[in-house]
Amino acid sequence: MALPFLIGLHQRSMVEDRNLQNWVAAKDIYLLSIKDVGQDMGLEIEVELQNKILALYQRLAAENNGFFMDAMDVYVLEVQGADYPLNGLLADGCSTHITVSPNYFRFNPIVTSEGVPVEQELIYADNVLNLLVPESWSSIHDALDERFLDYFMFYRFEIYNRIYSAAPNDPWNPSRQEELEINMIPVRTGQSYFTFSPDIRRDAGNRIPDPVVVVDTGNLHPTSTFTRASRCLYFQYSDGQDMDITDYLAEIVGMDGFVFASSVWEGVAARVLRLKRDYIASVSLTMSIVLGYLASSFSLFANYFARNQYLITVKTLWGFRGFRRYRSASVMLFMPTLLALPLFGLIMATRLSRLFPPLSIQTLLLAGAILAGIDILYFVFMEKLLRKKSMHSILKGESS
């Protein structure tokens, strides 16, 4: 089991190390985090916190190039093992789009089908939702228009009517007389979006190619901003600025100990370093297991040659015992491999699989081949060595 685990950890370490090159340009980018205040707070306090975070986002967007990059739906699909096209339509109840804010395009430029930067095509109006659609999804424009009109309706009107209209301190109450529109912007196929998250699309360099994208221009209920700010609000901050970053955020929010920030570059670099350390530790553990396996195999083979036979007892389901003597030690040859691989397969199929990195069937087959190779080489070596020693002992006895 240690060997497939080691191979999987090595593959993951290689992927993370390769992805690290994509993060060099993000050395001054920070990710906001919000202290969990629990679920028991009253509606008025919740609205007050939402308004504070909304003001914080607006300030960071204006002064620190703050932006959203929300690809949580993509991450959920990955975790579930689902492989749905990111065409913006619902798949088994999950959304298949990502959401960004206008400042995102300063760090990840995207152009329209005519080669124009998408920033120039955005419409900043309360009743307009901007939607970026790759040319490859042109055939489903009508379905996208219907889907995102419902989406816009919910986050602009329904969420307020259902929950926050009872809060006296919620200033959000847009006019229901305005007609909602979708500004669908065709973009060139083949463009990708950097996730700014090391967990999303690891095998693709943390990039998402050709998704349908909602551009949040600030015309959704503040609860949307609050939710995104708690997981995917990024902004630039230089170490050379006058204030400590935590003090800077606390001054804007007007609360100490409520919002924090961490460097995305330092987080990813620490993650890669931790994986390398785990890999080295796993190599040491695997070597210890291999040495223990070789030592126990030596005892078995030595015992066989000492007795010149190997007795195996087989108990049937009905309680009868059968005895069989093998004239060759080769009966033990594949026992470790045949026992280890089904056991590891069982573990990977249960909840214990979360303890192991994701492994492909090719990796398991490679591990099995390596184990079988170790068995064969060690058996041949030990058999020759013990036979040589046995002959030497016999000749020595005859000469005496």
XYZ file of C-alpha atoms in Angstrom:
400
model
C 0.000 0.000 0.000
C 2.916 2.334 0.708
C 4.238 2.041 -2.838
C 1.082 3.214 -4.694
C 0.693 5.942 -2.079
C 4.271 7.066 -2.721
C 3.739 7.081 -6.492
C 0.545 9.122 -6.139
C 2.231 11.588 -3.798
C 5.122 11.964 -6.223
C 2.735 12.671 -9.105
C 0.870 15.277 -7.047
C 4.134 16.903 -5.941
C 5.283 17.133 -9.567
C 1.975 18.725 -10.627
C 2.036 21.287 -7.799
C 5.687 22.127 -8.486
C 4.910 22.676 -12.172
C 1.878 24.808 -11.340
C 4.009 26.985 -9.068
C 5.428 28.690 -12.162
C 1.964 30.108 -12.899
C 1.849 31.899 -9.554
C 4.981 34.029 -9.907
C 2.948 36.968 -11.216
C 0.688 36.771 -8.150
C 3.327 37.543 -5.516
C 1.531 40.703 -4.410
C -1.986 39.184 -4.530
C -3.791 38.472 -1.247
C -6.871 36.414 -0.497
C -9.400 37.817 1.960
C -10.789 35.631 4.731
C -13.638 36.428 7.108
C -13.986 35.181 10.662
C -16.854 32.742 11.079
C -19.423 34.437 13.293
C -21.722 31.411 13.427
C -25.255 30.821 12.225
C -27.148 32.154 15.253
C -26.726 35.861 14.634
C -29.861 37.867 14.030
C -30.921 39.124 10.631
C -30.064 42.728 11.502
C -26.490 41.803 12.468
C -26.136 39.732 9.306
C -27.224 42.685 7.161
C -24.839 44.993 9.033
C -21.919 42.641 8.346
C -22.947 42.335 4.705
C -22.920 46.110 4.326
C -19.471 46.313 5.942
C -18.078 43.705 3.572
C -19.740 45.428 0.602
C -18.024 48.688 1.556
C -14.736 46.805 1.972
C -15.031 45.224 -1.466
C -15.828 48.550 -3.111
C -12.805 50.141 -1.429
C -10.471 47.298 -2.395
C -11.803 47.320 -5.955
C -11.139 51.058 -6.261
C -7.756 51.255 -4.503
C -6.243 47.749 -4.601
C -7.565 46.254 -7.851
C -9.798 43.942 -5.801
C -11.670 41.306 -7.776
C -13.716 38.136 -7.470
C -12.747 34.844 -9.050
C -15.471 32.402 -8.020
C -15.022 28.921 -9.481
C -16.480 27.038 -6.532
C -19.084 25.300 -8.707
C -16.288 23.906 -10.874
C -14.513 22.679 -7.738
C -17.689 20.971 -6.492
C -18.055 19.144 -9.806
C -14.410 18.054 -9.582
C -14.850 16.718 -6.065
C -17.960 14.814 -7.159
C -16.042 13.353 -10.082
C -18.543 14.840 -12.531
C -17.385 15.851 -15.985
C -19.970 18.309 -17.277
C -19.303 20.944 -19.940
C -19.023 24.434 -18.437
C -21.793 25.808 -20.626
C -23.584 27.707 -17.874
C -26.590 25.394 -17.753
C -27.489 23.385 -14.665
C -26.122 19.844 -14.373
C -27.649 17.630 -11.665
C -28.576 20.760 -9.738
C -25.061 22.249 -9.934
C -24.144 25.423 -11.761
C -21.602 25.113 -14.558
C -20.357 28.685 -14.803
C -17.785 30.832 -13.036
C -18.176 34.393 -11.739
C -15.623 37.195 -11.900
C -15.698 40.954 -11.410
C -14.393 43.551 -13.893
C -10.977 44.013 -12.235
C -10.210 40.345 -12.860
C -9.479 41.114 -16.504
C -6.489 43.241 -15.457
C -4.792 40.015 -14.392
C -6.314 37.654 -16.949
C -7.185 39.508 -20.192
C -10.035 38.096 -22.287
C -11.050 39.301 -25.738
C -14.340 39.138 -27.606
C -14.871 37.219 -30.815
C -13.829 40.395 -32.639
C -10.601 40.768 -30.644
C -11.814 43.607 -28.426
C -11.041 43.503 -24.653
C -14.204 42.443 -22.863
C -13.981 45.433 -20.492
C -15.021 47.633 -23.373
C -18.203 45.604 -23.961
C -19.469 45.495 -20.365
C -22.665 47.392 -19.594
C -22.780 48.940 -16.123
C -26.497 49.129 -15.479
C -28.607 47.935 -12.563
C -30.900 45.881 -14.768
C -28.216 44.268 -16.992
C -26.284 41.074 -16.262
C -23.119 40.669 -18.325
C -22.436 37.156 -19.559
C -19.339 35.971 -21.452
C -20.113 33.079 -23.789
C -17.422 31.292 -25.858
C -18.173 31.058 -29.561
C -18.379 27.272 -29.205
C -21.641 27.677 -27.209
C -23.397 29.908 -29.735
C -26.016 27.222 -30.371
C -27.459 27.485 -26.828
C -27.855 31.278 -26.578
C -31.614 31.015 -26.044
C -31.230 28.467 -23.242
C -28.535 30.623 -21.613
C -30.715 33.715 -21.840
C -33.583 31.922 -20.077
C -31.314 30.355 -17.443
C -29.554 33.571 -16.453
C -32.683 35.705 -16.470
C -33.898 33.369 -13.699
C -30.493 33.618 -12.014
C -30.544 37.425 -12.203
C -34.119 37.550 -10.961
C -33.266 35.450 -7.914
C -30.137 37.325 -6.815
C -31.555 40.777 -7.552
C -35.126 40.426 -6.279
C -36.121 37.060 -4.831
C -33.392 36.669 -2.229
C -34.359 40.058 -0.781
C -38.090 39.341 -0.858
C -37.735 35.913 0.750
C -35.225 36.745 3.495
C -33.933 40.274 3.901
C -37.094 42.345 3.438
C -37.779 41.651 7.136
C -34.545 43.394 8.149
C -35.175 47.125 8.812
C -31.520 48.014 8.161
C -31.242 46.487 4.683
C -31.171 49.387 2.206
C -31.439 47.028 -0.775
C -34.831 47.354 -2.429
C -34.563 47.709 -6.206
C -37.579 48.595 -8.268
C -39.447 45.601 -9.648
C -40.608 47.759 -12.563
C -37.222 47.547 -14.319
C -36.950 44.970 -17.065
C -33.976 42.655 -16.600
C -31.678 42.011 -19.547
C -28.757 39.702 -20.345
C -25.827 41.293 -22.158
C -24.401 38.229 -23.851
C -20.830 38.902 -25.048
C -19.342 36.323 -27.455
C -15.674 35.631 -26.665
C -13.083 33.739 -28.634
C -12.854 30.013 -28.049
C -9.558 28.767 -26.593
C -9.171 31.332 -23.812
C -8.712 30.242 -20.216
C -9.251 31.710 -16.764
C -6.668 31.418 -13.996
C -8.448 30.286 -10.832
C -6.117 31.844 -8.208
C -6.857 28.665 -6.241
C -4.345 25.783 -6.050
C -7.183 23.295 -5.449
C -9.131 23.927 -8.660
C -8.026 22.286 -11.912
C -4.641 21.183 -10.582
C -3.971 18.993 -13.617
C -4.632 21.904 -15.982
C -2.269 24.439 -14.395
C -5.123 25.858 -12.263
C -6.763 27.218 -15.411
C -10.321 26.755 -16.716
C -10.692 26.786 -20.510
C -13.776 28.206 -22.239
C -16.355 28.469 -19.449
C -19.486 30.579 -19.480
C -18.744 33.542 -17.188
C -20.954 35.871 -15.173
C -19.371 39.307 -14.701
C -20.582 40.749 -11.395
C -20.811 44.536 -11.798
C -22.369 45.107 -8.370
C -26.062 44.819 -9.221
C -26.767 41.694 -7.138
C -27.917 41.640 -3.513
C -25.048 42.279 -1.019
C -25.361 38.730 0.289
C -23.701 37.622 -2.977
C -20.765 39.928 -2.293
C -20.560 38.725 1.314
C -20.532 35.062 0.256
C -17.877 35.553 -2.414
C -15.755 37.785 -0.207
C -15.544 34.956 2.314
C -13.869 32.623 -0.185
C -12.658 34.289 -3.394
C -11.988 38.031 -2.978
C -8.459 38.860 -4.109
C -6.624 42.181 -4.044
C -3.159 43.674 -4.464
C -1.182 44.879 -1.483
C 2.485 45.833 -1.333
C 4.666 45.051 1.663
C 6.040 48.550 1.306
C 2.735 50.210 2.174
C 2.550 52.124 5.440
C 0.086 49.939 7.362
C 0.105 46.262 8.201
C -2.395 44.522 5.941
C -4.566 43.324 8.845
C -4.720 46.845 10.299
C -5.505 48.209 6.842
C -8.501 45.886 6.468
C -9.690 46.488 10.048
C -9.624 50.256 9.495
C -11.852 49.952 6.424
C -14.328 47.544 8.058
C -14.289 49.317 11.411
C -13.837 46.048 13.325
C -10.789 44.258 14.708
C -10.416 40.525 14.259
C -13.161 40.184 11.637
C -11.274 40.165 8.323
C -7.809 38.860 7.503
C -5.714 38.284 4.406
C -3.081 35.811 3.291
C -0.619 35.886 0.418
C -1.655 33.463 -2.299
C 1.978 33.068 -3.393
C 3.201 32.195 0.098
C 0.304 29.779 0.532
C 1.072 27.930 -2.701
C 4.838 27.891 -2.044
C 4.253 26.493 1.463
C 1.920 23.885 -0.019
C 4.595 22.709 -2.488
C 7.227 22.613 0.270
C 4.889 20.594 2.493
C 4.250 18.114 -0.306
C 8.000 17.686 -0.847
C 8.513 17.046 2.850
C 5.677 14.524 2.857
C 7.241 12.864 -0.178
C 10.626 12.539 1.547
C 8.939 11.142 4.657
C 6.979 8.692 2.491
C 10.192 7.548 0.777
C 11.722 6.845 4.196
C 8.592 4.987 5.312
C 8.478 2.940 2.110
C 12.158 2.007 2.445
C 11.516 0.867 6.021
C 8.593 -1.248 4.839
C 10.669 -2.740 1.999
C 13.522 -3.606 4.380
C 11.044 -5.177 6.774
C 9.513 -7.128 3.910
C 12.936 -8.354 2.756
C 13.873 -9.374 6.300
C 10.649 -11.347 6.773
C 11.093 -12.948 3.328
C 14.610 -13.994 4.282
C 13.233 -15.718 7.390
C 10.654 -17.586 5.290
C 13.159 -18.722 2.671
C 15.753 -19.683 5.265
C 13.126 -21.685 7.116
C 12.203 -23.479 3.900
C 15.743 -24.478 3.119
C 16.329 -25.539 6.702
C 13.327 -27.889 6.602
C 13.473 -28.644 2.870
C 9.703 -28.384 2.740
C 6.964 -25.868 3.317
C 3.704 -26.890 4.923
C 0.506 -24.985 4.081
C -2.803 -25.618 5.826
C -6.012 -24.758 3.961
C -9.298 -24.627 5.906
C -12.449 -24.925 3.807
C -15.768 -23.221 4.434
C -17.111 -26.490 5.854
C -14.391 -26.770 8.504
C -12.299 -29.526 6.858
C -8.555 -29.028 6.817
C -6.320 -29.991 3.954
C -2.557 -30.311 4.078
C -0.210 -29.999 1.178
C 3.569 -30.014 1.004
C 5.335 -27.965 -1.670
C 8.758 -29.035 -2.853
C 9.592 -25.515 -4.023
C 9.643 -22.201 -2.191
C 8.095 -20.539 -5.278
C 4.654 -20.978 -3.696
C 5.516 -17.922 -1.594
C 6.645 -15.907 -4.584
C 3.535 -13.824 -5.313
C 1.818 -14.040 -1.949
C 2.736 -10.473 -0.835
C 1.649 -9.000 -4.166
C -1.587 -10.977 -4.391
C -2.483 -9.973 -0.852
C -1.420 -6.315 -1.045
C -3.130 -5.216 -4.265
C -6.697 -6.428 -3.473
C -6.378 -4.973 0.013
C -5.273 -1.611 -1.377
C -8.079 -1.730 -3.953
C -10.583 -2.318 -1.151
C -9.214 0.639 0.784
C -9.386 2.898 -2.287
C -13.038 1.897 -2.751
C -14.008 2.856 0.813
C -14.019 6.061 2.836
C -10.348 5.464 3.669
C -9.523 6.548 0.111
C -9.457 10.170 1.280
C -6.186 9.367 3.069
C -4.507 8.662 -0.278
C -3.840 10.916 -3.286
C -5.974 10.099 -6.352
C -4.429 7.130 -8.184
C -5.179 5.921 -11.686
C -5.482 2.266 -12.690
C -2.184 2.690 -14.561
C -0.508 3.695 -11.300
C -1.899 0.656 -9.484
C -0.771 -1.653 -12.293
C 2.691 -0.086 -12.227
C 2.885 -0.567 -8.463
C 1.812 -4.198 -8.858
C 4.456 -4.774 -11.535
C 7.128 -3.270 -9.279
C 6.020 -5.456 -6.360
C 6.045 -8.575 -8.550
C 9.500 -7.625 -9.848
C 10.814 -7.260 -6.310
C 9.359 -10.674 -5.418
C 10.924 -12.387 -8.433
C 14.378 -10.829 -8.127
C 14.551 -11.365 -4.407
C 13.367 -14.967 -4.712
C 15.956 -15.782 -7.378
C 18.693 -14.096 -5.365
C 17.813 -15.794 -2.073
C 17.339 -19.208 -3.644
C 20.791 -19.097 -5.255
C 22.366 -17.755 -2.086
C 20.806 -20.351 0.193
C 21.476 -23.225 -2.187
C 25.094 -22.142 -2.426
C 25.339 -22.031 1.349
C 23.623 -25.423 1.643
C 26.036 -27.023 -0.839
C 28.950 -25.411 0.948
C 27.759 -26.882 4.253
C 27.317 -30.351 2.715
C 30.769 -30.320 1.100
C 32.318 -29.079 4.294
C 30.645 -31.894 6.253
C 31.815 -34.548 3.767
C 35.404 -33.257 3.869
C 35.441 -33.411 7.678
